[in-house]
CSV table of C-alpha atoms in Angstrom, one decimal:
chain,number,residue,atom,x,y,z
A,160,MET,CA,-9.6,-23.1,26.0
A,161,ASP,CA,-11.6,-22.5,23.1
A,162,VAL,CA,-9.2,-20.3,21.1
A,163,GLY,CA,-5.7,-18.8,21.5
A,164,VAL,CA,-4.6,-14.6,20.8
A,165,ILE,CA,-1.0,-14.5,20.2
A,166,GLY,CA,-0.8,-10.4,20.3
A,167,LEU,CA,-2.1,-7.7,22.7
A,168,GLY,CA,-1.9,-4.3,20.4
A,169,VAL,CA,-5.0,-2.2,19.8
A,170,MET,CA,-6.7,-4.5,17.7
A,171,GLY,CA,-5.2,-8.0,20.0
A,172,GLU,CA,-7.2,-6.7,22.8
A,173,ASN,CA,-10.4,-5.8,21.4
A,174,LEU,CA,-10.8,-8.9,19.3
A,175,ILE,CA,-10.5,-11.2,22.7
A,176,LEU,CA,-12.8,-9.5,24.5
A,177,ASN,CA,-15.0,-8.9,21.0
A,178,ILE,CA,-14.5,-13.5,21.2
A,179,GLU,CA,-14.9,-14.0,24.6
A,180,GLU,CA,-18.1,-11.4,25.0
A,181,LYS,CA,-19.3,-13.9,22.3
A,182,GLY,CA,-19.3,-17.2,24.7
A,183,PHE,CA,-15.4,-19.0,24.0
A,184,ASN,CA,-13.3,-19.1,26.5
A,185,VAL,CA,-9.3,-17.3,25.5
A,186,SER,CA,-6.2,-17.9,26.0
A,187,ILE,CA,-3.6,-15.4,25.4
A,188,TYR,CA,-0.1,-15.1,25.1
A,189,ASN,CA,1.9,-12.0,24.2
A,190,ARG,CA,5.4,-11.0,24.1
A,191,THR,CA,5.8,-8.8,26.7
A,192,THR,CA,3.9,-10.9,29.5
A,193,THR,CA,3.1,-7.6,31.9
A,194,LYS,CA,0.7,-7.3,29.2
A,195,THR,CA,-1.2,-9.9,29.9
A,196,ASP,CA,-1.0,-10.0,33.3
A,197,ASN,CA,-2.6,-6.2,32.7
A,198,LEU,CA,-5.2,-7.2,30.4
A,199,ILE,CA,-6.1,-10.1,33.0
A,200,GLU,CA,-6.0,-7.9,36.0
A,201,LYS,CA,-8.5,-5.7,34.4
A,202,HIS,CA,-11.3,-8.3,33.2
A,203,LYS,CA,-10.5,-10.3,36.2
A,204,ASN,CA,-14.6,-11.6,35.9
A,205,LEU,CA,-13.5,-12.6,32.0
A,206,ASN,CA,-13.2,-16.1,30.8
A,207,LEU,CA,-9.1,-15.3,29.8
A,208,LEU,CA,-6.0,-17.6,30.5
A,209,GLY,CA,-2.6,-15.5,30.2
A,210,CYS,CA,0.5,-17.9,29.3
A,211,LYS,CA,4.0,-17.1,30.1
A,212,ASP,CA,5.4,-19.2,27.3
A,213,LEU,CA,4.5,-20.7,24.2
A,214,LYS,CA,4.4,-24.0,24.9
A,215,SER,CA,1.9,-23.6,28.3
A,216,PHE,CA,0.0,-21.6,25.8
A,217,VAL,CA,-0.8,-24.0,22.9
A,218,ASP,CA,-1.1,-26.5,25.7
A,219,SER,CA,-4.4,-24.8,26.9
A,220,LEU,CA,-6.3,-25.6,23.9
A,221,SER,CA,-9.0,-27.9,23.4
A,222,SER,CA,-8.1,-30.1,20.1
A,223,PRO,CA,-8.1,-29.0,17.2
A,224,ARG,CA,-6.5,-25.8,18.1
A,225,LYS,CA,-7.3,-22.1,16.4
A,226,ILE,CA,-4.7,-19.8,17.3
A,227,ILE,CA,-5.0,-16.4,16.2
A,228,LEU,CA,-1.9,-14.6,15.4
A,229,LEU,CA,-2.7,-10.4,15.5
A,230,ILE,CA,1.4,-9.0,15.2
A,231,LYS,CA,3.4,-7.1,12.8
A,232,SER,CA,3.2,-8.0,9.5
A,233,GLY,CA,6.4,-9.2,7.5
A,234,ASN,CA,9.5,-11.7,9.3
A,235,PRO,CA,7.8,-11.3,13.0
A,236,VAL,CA,5.2,-13.6,11.8
A,237,ASP,CA,7.0,-16.2,10.0
A,238,ALA,CA,9.3,-15.5,13.2
A,239,MET,CA,6.4,-16.6,15.5
A,240,ILE,CA,4.9,-19.3,13.0
A,241,ASP,CA,8.1,-21.6,13.5
A,242,LYS,CA,8.0,-21.3,17.4
A,243,LEU,CA,4.4,-22.5,17.1
A,244,VAL,CA,5.4,-25.4,14.9
A,245,PRO,CA,7.3,-28.0,17.1
A,246,TYR,CA,3.6,-27.5,19.2
A,247,VAL,CA,1.4,-28.0,16.9
A,248,ASN,CA,0.1,-30.8,14.4
A,249,LYS,CA,-2.1,-31.1,11.0
A,250,GLU,CA,-5.6,-31.1,13.1
A,251,ASP,CA,-4.8,-27.6,14.1
A,252,VAL,CA,-5.2,-23.9,13.0
A,253,ILE,CA,-3.0,-21.2,12.8
A,254,ILE,CA,-4.2,-17.4,11.4
A,255,ASP,CA,-2.4,-15.3,10.5
A,256,ALA,CA,-5.1,-11.9,11.0
A,257,GLY,CA,-2.8,-9.2,10.9
A,258,ASN,CA,-2.4,-7.1,7.5
A,259,SER,CA,0.2,-9.4,5.5
A,260,PHE,CA,0.5,-8.4,1.9
A,261,TYR,CA,-1.0,-11.4,0.2
A,262,GLU,CA,2.3,-12.8,-1.5
A,263,ASP,CA,3.4,-13.3,1.8
A,264,THR,CA,0.3,-15.0,3.1
A,265,GLU,CA,0.8,-17.3,-0.1
A,266,ARG,CA,4.4,-18.4,0.3
A,267,ARG,CA,3.1,-19.7,3.9
A,268,SER,CA,0.5,-21.7,2.9
A,269,LEU,CA,2.4,-23.5,0.9
A,270,LYS,CA,5.4,-23.6,3.1
A,271,TYR,CA,2.9,-25.2,5.8
A,272,GLU,CA,-0.2,-27.5,3.9
A,273,ASN,CA,1.3,-30.9,5.5
A,274,ILE,CA,1.9,-29.1,9.0
A,275,PHE,CA,-1.1,-27.3,9.9
A,276,SER,CA,-4.3,-26.3,8.1
A,277,PHE,CA,-2.7,-22.3,7.9
A,278,LEU,CA,-5.3,-19.2,6.8
A,279,GLY,CA,-4.6,-15.6,6.3
A,280,VAL,CA,-7.6,-13.2,7.4
A,281,GLY,CA,-7.9,-9.7,6.8
A,282,ILE,CA,-9.9,-7.9,9.1
A,283,SER,CA,-11.5,-4.7,8.9
A,284,GLY,CA,-13.0,-2.0,11.2
A,285,GLY,CA,-10.7,-0.6,12.9
A,286,GLU,CA,-10.4,-0.9,16.9
A,287,LEU,CA,-14.1,-0.3,17.3
A,288,GLY,CA,-14.7,-3.2,14.8
A,289,ALA,CA,-12.5,-5.6,16.3
A,290,ARG,CA,-13.9,-5.2,19.6
A,291,HIS,CA,-17.5,-4.3,18.3
A,292,GLY,CA,-17.6,-6.7,15.0
A,293,PRO,CA,-15.7,-6.7,12.3
A,294,SER,CA,-15.8,-7.3,8.6
A,295,ILE,CA,-13.7,-10.9,8.1
A,296,MET,CA,-12.3,-12.1,5.1
A,297,VAL,CA,-10.8,-15.3,4.9
A,298,GLY,CA,-8.3,-17.4,2.6
A,299,GLY,CA,-6.4,-20.5,3.0
A,300,CYS,CA,-7.1,-23.8,3.7
A,301,LYS,CA,-10.6,-25.1,3.6
A,302,LYS,CA,-10.9,-27.6,6.7
A,303,GLY,CA,-9.6,-24.4,9.0
A,304,TRP,CA,-12.0,-22.4,7.6
A,305,GLU,CA,-14.8,-24.7,8.8
A,306,ILE,CA,-13.1,-25.3,12.2
A,307,ILE,CA,-13.1,-21.4,12.7
A,308,LYS,CA,-15.9,-20.8,11.0
A,309,PRO,CA,-18.1,-21.0,14.0
A,310,ILE,CA,-16.3,-18.3,16.1
A,311,PHE,CA,-15.6,-15.8,13.2
A,312,GLU,CA,-19.3,-15.6,12.7
A,313,LYS,CA,-20.3,-15.5,15.6
A,314,ILE,CA,-17.8,-12.2,16.7
A,315,ALA,CA,-18.3,-10.5,12.7
A,316,ALA,CA,-20.8,-7.8,12.2
A,317,LYS,CA,-24.6,-8.2,10.9
A,318,ALA,CA,-25.8,-6.7,7.9
A,319,ASP,CA,-29.4,-8.1,7.1
A,320,ASP,CA,-28.9,-10.6,9.6
A,321,ILE,CA,-26.2,-11.7,8.0
A,322,SER,CA,-22.6,-12.3,9.3
A,323,CYS,CA,-20.2,-10.2,8.1
A,324,CYS,CA,-17.6,-13.0,7.0
A,325,ALA,CA,-16.4,-15.2,4.2
A,326,TYR,CA,-14.5,-17.2,2.3
A,327,PHE,CA,-12.6,-16.5,-0.7
A,328,GLY,CA,-10.6,-19.6,-0.9
A,329,ASN,CA,-7.3,-21.3,-1.3
A,330,THR,CA,-4.3,-19.3,-0.1
A,331,SER,CA,-4.2,-15.6,0.1
A,332,SER,CA,-7.5,-14.9,-1.0
A,333,GLY,CA,-8.4,-13.4,2.3
A,334,HIS,CA,-5.7,-10.7,2.5
A,335,PHE,CA,-5.9,-10.0,-1.3
A,336,VAL,CA,-9.6,-8.6,-0.7
A,337,LYS,CA,-8.4,-6.7,2.7
A,338,MET,CA,-5.7,-5.2,0.6
A,339,VAL,CA,-8.5,-4.3,-2.2
A,340,HIS,CA,-10.8,-2.8,0.2
A,341,ASN,CA,-7.9,-0.6,1.6
A,342,GLY,CA,-7.4,0.2,-1.9
A,343,ILE,CA,-10.5,1.4,-2.4
A,344,GLU,CA,-10.7,3.0,0.9
A,345,TYR,CA,-7.4,5.3,-0.5
A,346,CYS,CA,-10.0,6.5,-3.7
A,347,GLU,CA,-12.7,7.1,-1.1
A,348,MET,CA,-10.8,9.0,1.0
A,349,GLN,CA,-9.2,11.3,-1.5
A,350,LEU,CA,-12.2,11.4,-3.5
A,351,LEU,CA,-13.5,13.6,-0.4
A,352,CYS,CA,-10.4,15.3,0.5
A,353,GLU,CA,-11.1,17.0,-3.3
A,354,VAL,CA,-14.4,17.6,-2.5
A,355,TYR,CA,-13.8,19.3,0.6
A,356,PHE,CA,-10.6,21.1,-0.7
A,357,LEU,CA,-12.6,22.4,-3.9
A,358,PHE,CA,-16.2,23.3,-1.3
A,359,LYS,CA,-12.8,25.6,0.5
A,360,LYS,CA,-11.9,27.3,-2.6
A,361,SER,CA,-15.1,28.1,-3.3
A,362,LYS,CA,-15.0,30.3,-0.6
A,363,LEU,CA,-17.1,28.2,1.6
A,364,ASN,CA,-16.8,27.8,5.3
A,365,THR,CA,-16.2,24.5,7.6
A,366,GLN,CA,-19.6,25.1,8.9
A,367,LYS,CA,-21.4,25.1,5.0
A,368,ILE,CA,-19.3,22.2,4.1
A,369,THR,CA,-20.4,20.2,6.8
A,370,LYS,CA,-24.2,21.2,6.3
A,371,ILE,CA,-23.7,20.0,2.2
A,372,LEU,CA,-22.0,17.1,3.1
A,373,LYS,CA,-25.1,16.2,5.5
A,374,LYS,CA,-27.2,16.1,3.6
A,375,TRP,CA,-25.5,13.8,1.1
A,376,LEU,CA,-25.0,12.0,4.2
A,377,LYS,CA,-28.5,10.8,3.8
A,378,THR,CA,-29.2,10.0,0.7
A,379,GLU,CA,-29.4,6.1,0.1
A,380,GLU,CA,-26.5,6.1,-2.3
A,381,LEU,CA,-23.8,7.9,-0.3
A,382,GLU,CA,-24.4,7.3,3.1
A,383,SER,CA,-21.4,5.8,4.4
A,384,TYR,CA,-18.6,5.5,7.2
A,385,LEU,CA,-15.9,7.6,5.5
A,386,LEU,CA,-18.3,10.7,4.9
A,387,GLU,CA,-20.4,10.4,8.4
A,388,ILE,CA,-16.7,10.3,10.2
A,389,THR,CA,-15.9,13.7,7.6
A,390,THR,CA,-19.1,15.5,8.7
A,391,LYS,CA,-17.4,15.1,12.3
A,392,ILE,CA,-14.5,16.3,11.9
A,393,LEU,CA,-15.7,18.7,10.5
A,394,ASP,CA,-18.4,19.8,12.3
A,395,ARG,CA,-15.8,20.5,15.6
A,396,ASP,CA,-16.7,23.5,17.3
A,397,ASP,CA,-13.2,24.6,16.9
A,398,GLU,CA,-12.4,23.8,13.6
A,399,LEU,CA,-9.5,21.9,14.2
A,400,ILE,CA,-9.1,20.5,10.5
A,401,ASN,CA,-7.8,24.2,10.1
A,402,LYS,CA,-4.5,23.4,12.1
A,403,VAL,CA,-3.6,19.9,10.6
A,404,LEU,CA,-0.7,20.3,8.5
A,405,ASP,CA,-1.2,19.7,4.9
A,406,ALA,CA,0.7,16.6,4.8
A,407,ALA,CA,-0.6,13.3,4.4
A,408,SER,CA,1.4,10.2,5.3
A,409,GLN,CA,0.8,6.2,4.6
A,410,LYS,CA,1.4,2.5,5.5
A,411,GLY,CA,1.9,1.1,2.3
A,412,THR,CA,-1.2,-1.3,1.7
A,413,GLY,CA,-2.3,1.3,-1.2
A,414,MET,CA,1.1,1.1,-3.0
A,415,GLN,CA,0.7,-2.7,-2.5
A,416,CYS,CA,-2.2,-2.3,-3.8
A,417,VAL,CA,-1.4,-1.3,-7.0
A,418,SER,CA,2.0,-2.6,-7.8
A,419,THR,CA,-0.5,-5.8,-7.8
A,420,ALA,CA,-2.7,-4.4,-9.8
A,421,LEU,CA,0.3,-3.7,-12.5
A,422,ASN,CA,1.5,-7.0,-12.3
A,423,PHE,CA,-1.1,-8.6,-13.3
A,424,GLY,CA,-2.7,-5.9,-16.0
A,425,SER,CA,-5.4,-4.6,-14.5
A,426,ILE,CA,-6.6,-1.2,-14.5
A,427,ASN,CA,-6.8,0.9,-11.1
A,428,THR,CA,-5.7,4.0,-12.2
A,429,MET,CA,-7.9,5.7,-9.2
A,430,MET,CA,-5.8,3.9,-6.7
A,431,SER,CA,-2.9,4.3,-8.3
A,432,ASP,CA,-3.5,8.6,-8.3
A,433,SER,CA,-4.6,8.2,-4.6
A,434,VAL,CA,-1.5,7.0,-3.9
A,435,PHE,CA,0.7,9.5,-5.7
A,436,ALA,CA,-1.7,12.5,-4.0
A,437,ARG,CA,-0.4,11.0,-0.8
A,438,ILE,CA,3.1,11.2,-1.6
A,439,ILE,CA,3.1,14.5,-3.3
A,440,SER,CA,0.4,16.1,-0.1
A,441,SER,CA,3.5,14.7,2.4
A,442,LYS,CA,6.4,17.2,-0.1
A,443,LYS,CA,5.2,20.4,1.9
A,444,THR,CA,8.2,21.7,2.2
A,445,LEU,CA,8.9,21.1,-1.2
A,446,ARG,CA,5.5,21.9,-2.3
A,447,THR,CA,6.0,25.6,0.0
A,448,VAL,CA,9.4,26.5,-1.9
A,449,LEU,CA,7.7,25.8,-5.2
A,450,PHE,CA,4.8,28.0,-4.6
A,451,GLU,CA,7.3,30.8,-3.2
A,452,LYS,CA,8.9,30.0,-6.8
A,453,TYR,CA,5.9,30.0,-9.4
A,454,GLY,CA,3.2,31.8,-7.2
A,455,ASN,CA,1.0,29.3,-8.6
A,456,LYS,CA,-2.5,31.1,-6.8
A,457,ILE,CA,-6.0,29.0,-6.9
A,458,ASP,CA,-8.5,31.3,-7.9
A,459,GLU,CA,-11.1,31.1,-5.0
A,460,ASN,CA,-13.9,33.0,-6.7
A,461,ILE,CA,-15.4,29.8,-7.5
A,462,VAL,CA,-18.7,29.6,-8.3
A,463,ILE,CA,-20.0,25.7,-8.4
A,464,GLU,CA,-23.1,23.8,-8.5
A,465,GLU,CA,-23.5,21.5,-5.4
A,466,ASN,CA,-25.8,19.2,-7.1
A,467,CYS,CA,-22.9,18.7,-10.1
A,468,VAL,CA,-20.7,18.2,-7.4
A,469,LYS,CA,-22.6,16.0,-6.1
A,470,ASN,CA,-23.2,14.2,-8.7
A,471,ALA,CA,-19.6,14.4,-9.7
A,472,PHE,CA,-18.8,12.3,-7.0
A,473,THR,CA,-20.9,9.5,-7.1
A,474,LEU,CA,-19.2,8.8,-10.2
A,475,ALA,CA,-15.9,9.2,-9.5
A,476,LYS,CA,-16.6,6.7,-6.5
A,477,ALA,CA,-18.8,4.0,-8.8
A,478,VAL,CA,-15.5,4.5,-10.9
A,479,ALA,CA,-13.0,3.3,-8.0
A,480,TYR,CA,-15.6,0.8,-7.3
A,481,VAL,CA,-15.6,-0.7,-10.4
A,482,GLN,CA,-11.8,-0.5,-11.1
A,483,GLY,CA,-11.2,-2.4,-7.4
A,484,TYR,CA,-13.9,-5.4,-8.2
A,485,VAL,CA,-12.8,-5.7,-11.4
A,486,PHE,CA,-9.2,-5.9,-10.0
A,487,MET,CA,-10.5,-8.6,-7.8
A,488,LEU,CA,-12.7,-10.7,-10.5
A,489,GLU,CA,-9.6,-11.2,-12.9
A,490,VAL,CA,-7.3,-12.0,-10.2
A,491,SER,CA,-10.2,-14.2,-9.0
A,492,LYS,CA,-10.4,-16.2,-11.9
A,493,ILE,CA,-6.3,-16.4,-12.6
A,494,LYS,CA,-6.0,-18.3,-9.0
A,495,ASN,CA,-9.2,-20.3,-9.0
A,496,TRP,CA,-10.6,-18.6,-5.9
A,497,ASN,CA,-13.8,-17.9,-5.3
A,498,ILE,CA,-14.7,-14.1,-5.3
A,499,ASN,CA,-18.1,-12.9,-6.1
A,500,ILE,CA,-18.9,-9.5,-5.7
A,501,LYS,CA,-22.6,-10.0,-4.2
A,502,GLU,CA,-20.7,-11.6,-1.3
A,503,VAL,CA,-17.8,-9.1,-1.1
A,504,SER,CA,-20.5,-6.1,-0.9
A,505,GLN,CA,-22.5,-8.6,1.7
A,506,ILE,CA,-19.6,-8.2,4.3
A,507,TRP,CA,-18.4,-4.9,3.9
A,508,LYS,CA,-22.2,-4.2,4.4
A,509,ASN,CA,-21.1,-3.5,7.9
A,510,GLY,CA,-18.4,-3.3,10.8
A,511,CYS,CA,-15.6,-2.1,7.6
A,512,ILE,CA,-14.2,1.2,7.0
A,513,LEU,CA,-16.4,0.8,3.5
A,514,ARG,CA,-19.3,0.4,4.8
A,515,GLY,CA,-22.2,2.2,3.5
A,516,GLY,CA,-25.2,2.3,0.9
A,517,PHE,CA,-22.8,2.4,-2.1
A,518,LEU,CA,-22.4,-1.5,-1.3
A,519,GLN,CA,-26.0,-2.2,-2.4
A,520,THR,CA,-25.3,-0.5,-5.6
A,521,MET,CA,-22.7,-3.0,-6.3
A,522,ILE,CA,-24.8,-5.7,-5.3
A,523,LYS,CA,-27.2,-5.2,-8.0
A,524,MET,CA,-23.8,-5.3,-10.4
A,525,GLU,CA,-23.6,-7.7,-12.7
A,526,THR,CA,-20.6,-10.6,-11.6
A,527,ASP,CA,-18.8,-11.9,-15.5
A,528,GLY,CA,-16.7,-9.0,-14.7
A,529,ILE,CA,-17.2,-6.4,-17.2
A,530,LEU,CA,-19.6,-4.1,-14.8
A,531,LEU,CA,-19.3,-1.0,-17.3
A,532,LYS,CA,-21.5,-2.7,-19.2
A,533,ASN,CA,-24.5,-2.9,-16.4
A,534,ASP,CA,-27.3,-1.1,-16.5
A,535,THR,CA,-26.7,0.1,-12.9
A,536,PHE,CA,-23.2,1.7,-13.9
A,537,LYS,CA,-24.6,3.1,-16.6
A,538,GLN,CA,-27.9,4.9,-15.2
A,539,ILE,CA,-24.8,6.8,-12.6
A,540,TYR,CA,-22.3,7.7,-15.7
A,541,GLU,CA,-25.4,9.2,-17.4
A,542,ASN,CA,-26.1,11.2,-14.1
A,543,GLY,CA,-23.1,12.0,-13.3
A,544,PHE,CA,-20.8,12.4,-16.7
A,545,GLU,CA,-22.1,16.2,-17.7
A,546,ASP,CA,-21.2,17.5,-14.2
A,547,LEU,CA,-17.4,15.8,-13.8
A,548,LYS,CA,-16.5,17.0,-16.9
A,549,TYR,CA,-18.3,20.6,-15.6
A,550,VAL,CA,-16.3,20.0,-11.6
A,551,LEU,CA,-13.1,19.2,-13.4
A,552,LYS,CA,-13.5,22.8,-16.1
A,553,CYS,CA,-13.9,24.7,-13.0
A,554,ALA,CA,-11.0,23.4,-10.9
A,555,ILE,CA,-8.7,23.6,-14.2
A,556,ASP,CA,-9.8,27.3,-14.4
A,557,LYS,CA,-8.8,27.9,-11.2
A,558,ASN,CA,-5.5,25.6,-10.9
A,559,LEU,CA,-6.9,23.4,-8.5
A,560,PRO,CA,-5.8,19.7,-8.4
A,561,MET,CA,-8.0,17.4,-8.3
A,562,PRO,CA,-6.4,14.0,-9.0
A,563,CYS,CA,-9.1,11.3,-8.3
A,564,PHE,CA,-12.3,12.9,-10.0
A,565,SER,CA,-9.6,13.5,-13.4
A,566,SER,CA,-8.2,10.0,-13.3
A,567,ALA,CA,-12.1,8.9,-13.5
A,568,LEU,CA,-13.2,10.5,-16.1
A,569,ASN,CA,-9.8,9.7,-18.1
A,570,TYR,CA,-10.8,6.2,-17.5
A,571,LEU,CA,-14.7,6.4,-18.5
A,572,ASN,CA,-12.8,8.7,-21.7
A,573,GLY,CA,-10.3,6.0,-22.2
A,574,MET,CA,-12.4,2.6,-22.0
A,575,ILE,CA,-15.5,4.1,-23.7
A,576,ILE,CA,-13.7,5.0,-26.6
A,577,LYS,CA,-14.0,2.5,-29.8
A,578,ASP,CA,-10.5,3.6,-32.1
A,579,GLY,CA,-7.8,5.1,-29.4
A,580,SER,CA,-4.2,6.1,-30.3
A,581,GLY,CA,-2.8,2.6,-29.1
A,582,ASN,CA,-2.0,1.8,-32.9
A,583,LEU,CA,1.0,4.9,-32.7
A,584,ILE,CA,2.7,3.4,-29.8
A,585,GLN,CA,2.0,-0.4,-31.3
A,586,ALA,CA,3.8,1.3,-34.2
A,587,LEU,CA,6.5,3.4,-32.5
A,588,ARG,CA,7.5,0.2,-30.2
A,589,ASP,CA,7.7,-1.7,-33.6
A,590,CYS,CA,10.0,1.3,-35.1
A,591,PHE,CA,12.6,1.7,-32.9
A,592,GLY,CA,12.3,-2.4,-31.0
A,593,SER,CA,10.8,-4.7,-33.6
A,594,HIS,CA,8.3,-5.8,-31.7
A,595,THR,CA,5.6,-6.0,-34.7
A,596,VAL,CA,2.4,-5.2,-35.5
A,597,GLN,CA,-0.9,-6.6,-35.3
A,598,LEU,CA,-3.1,-5.3,-38.4
A,599,GLU,CA,-6.9,-4.5,-38.5
A,600,GLY,CA,-8.4,-7.8,-40.0
A,601,SER,CA,-5.8,-9.8,-39.1
A,602,ASP,CA,-4.6,-12.4,-36.0
A,603,GLU,CA,-0.8,-12.2,-37.3
A,604,PHE,CA,1.5,-10.0,-35.8
A,605,VAL,CA,4.5,-8.5,-38.6
A,606,HIS,CA,7.4,-6.2,-38.6
A,607,ILE,CA,7.4,-3.1,-40.6
A,608,ASP,CA,10.3,-1.6,-41.6
A,609,TRP,CA,8.9,2.0,-41.2
A,610,LEU,CA,11.7,4.3,-41.8
A,611,ASN,CA,12.7,2.9,-44.9
A,612,TRP,CA,9.6,2.6,-47.6
């Protein structure tokens, strides 16, 4: 058999069918054997082989053996790999294609580097992507990548006749790129929620909001999968969205992205505010109690220009992407990976949750890491900055929370100002903790006795 897949969850089953459809024979192993039997029975005409134990599973594969894991991240991945070790050798490739945290992937890469080729692979697109063509982000052993590359390039989505699959460097680069993808996804979803809420509190009904967003969807820059499914959710005749509880949840990839950015000293304010917006949302019971206590009613007599919201949304979205991309470039430089803006944007253009026209805008931007200097970004800034301020003024005046839009504005104001307030931070730290200060025009750090002069 050409390739083996372990794990028959939604992603595993759909990826198996995708691989087989592209002309490859697939061996299957699942801890619950009845799921394997059911899949084989359901698809008798396909080139699939169900295996009852790991040894027969590995033995069924042609050399070099290619094994894809699509199982729950964390300890289950370690346990499964350890069970496979007795049956594989240096020529074989084991691929963790689940949602593993990049630090776990880095640890595994080092642990198994002399036993087999290990790859950490991010797959985006959900079950439909897995079935019909996902975006695939690969990191790990270069030798292993060359072995699995022909299969991955065939099963991945295509954009401009280019496979949405790329190798970003050793160890955990693939899972890192996928993590940042998810972080940007958090931002874009939150921005869409804030747009929806703003329009809703402007006394627009769901039909009118949908009509506006459908117009946005027809523009080259704002066309996207997330905007498309937003319009479809809102466009239901039964307006089911109004019956859904206002309490969002999360699986943790956004929090991982934010904590990682903090560890590397990378600016990731919009992802952070998107994560906290979900946490605040989840406190529905507490929010209800506090509403009764404070009576913080939103003034719904908001009159706001649709085009202003569109321009503000475009700029805020651009900031989210810039922060995410700069984060990737900074870490790539530290880790000696091969992450670049053009390649990331190209493989995200189809198959993944972030697919949309804005990725073409990102391709136009420079790859030196200073994206705010780019003329493409400056044009978006000049077109949307005043509108972003106007939208937030309206929101503040009407007690309307827009944390992600606010985060975009604060980031821009903070980055574009020449002289800020960091001098006082230096002085305060030096005053109470003798942490020293750097004076203008000097490379040296000195301690000053601030309280006795």
